Amino acid sequence: MTKKRIGFLSFGHWQPVPGSRTQTGQDALLQSIELAVNAEALGIDGAYVRVHHFARQLASPFPLLSAIGARTSRIEIGTAVIDMRYENPLYMAEDAAAADLIAGGRLQLGVSRGSPEPALDGAATFGHVPAEGETDADMARRHTADFRAAIAGAPVADADIRMTGSRARLAIQPQSPGLGDRIWWGSGTRATAEWAAQQGMNLQSSTLLVEDTGVPFDELQAEQIRLYRAAWEIAGHDREPRVSVSRSVIPLANDLDIAYFGDRALQDGSDQVGYLEGVLARFGKSYIGEPDRIAAELAQDAAVQASDTVLLTVPNQLGVDYNTNMLQTIAEHVAPAIGWEPADSGRVA
């Protein structure tokens, strides 16, 4: 069985409501840093954040990832995903390189067209409008191509000879060598997974696919991964790609877990099928129950087995202590069933 990496994925929700341990935007940011520090001590491999705009969730990843990088030494830090419709590619290239240098080359950036947002046309509000004949998805891909070229050192601006003494074209600074191999595309279909492989990007696949063929979610996602790997081989890239999937995993290990999630464990634990932005989509099930049962179910999940990295969504509004304990339960009683071993033997006191 191939050794797996596991990481946590936080949306960074915050709400000033009773019961939330994450009342403000500051809480969401600072608690994300503390959870990453604790996850590293548990031997978890990755700390990832979701990026949403115009919502009470994490929105500006690079200051946060830089802070996590400065407080940790081993754990991968990343996104799943950044909506590239909103991004200035060159400014993002500067931010990404700086964060990667602070972290010592641990940045793993998931990018994509993004998911539905609260704003009706949020990217336009940020100043980004598709060119004539482009869709917003086309614009996201164009921004991604420009960003990847910039982090690879492509010249993007003419030098001012009065300042430089040369007419040579200039690249974005700083540069962080190797970052280009650590860009992931968040794919919601089999076709976009093949496109990501052709482009030489790693693959992130979440808990939903915006297509449905009638087969269980994990099997459809495993087919997506197979097609991605086949397209990668045909493209002839000179490195091995990485593939991550996301899962909602809530082990019920004590009375507090049962109080929060016991009712959900009694619900039908099957996939859901519905319409998202007018397209039929299949949503993966949540894994909620006793740790041993979850471990057995994940060991049979076809896409989990086909991936090298599993990102576990966390209920961040329950606070750092709760989520640290949940990750420790997963690390000790669930993750070994899918071939995971801790990257460090340390434990949170």
C-alpha angles and dihedrals in degrees: 000000000000114000111250134213118220128197138171123247119206127190088194096225115186129183132168092228134120113276097025116119087194105064102157142028088255090055091052093051099044093043091051089057093048093048090052091052091050093045090054090053089053091055094252111156104217146029111200133176133201118228121220129165129214090017138098091259137091109300113160107052105179101068088046095046090047090053091049090048091053093050097046136050109196115017119101114244123204155129134262093210143350112193102233093199087078100045134103097216097212096045088047090051090057092047094046094049092048093050091047093050091049089051095046096245099315099122117123109183120199112196134174147142086284134224133278112303132201092245117083093223104000098160090058089052087056088053100260118123125167115255119247108295093014128117121215087255089055089051091051090053091048091051089049093052091049091048093050092048091051095051088048090060101256112164109250107169138044114246120241102238090207089064103032106026088229139083092216117131118252132232127212114271138250105038122199111202114227096021091112090066090054100062116113129194117220103224126193098181141040091246095054089047089058090047090052090053092050089052092051097245127137117247129249117185119183137199093286137052121198092225135058131204097174096258122115115281096248092052093049090049091048088053089051089053093048091052090047093052092047091051090048091054092048090050089057099223114177099231137056113261125229125227128196132186128192126227136181104229121175115171116200101219103147144013093275092055090050092048091054102037109010093104091053090052088062093055124095105285097206135114120279126224122201146130122282117185088342095307125111108247136183119219121203120237126254119247106225124158144063112350095241092053093048090049091054092048094048090049087061095045105115096206094046088054092048094051130074096211131043119196114204117207113226130208091235096181089070089071140246097288094052094047093045090054091047092052090048091053090050092047094050103035110019114027097057088067090066095047100269125146125184115262090215132025093220121119132202111254 
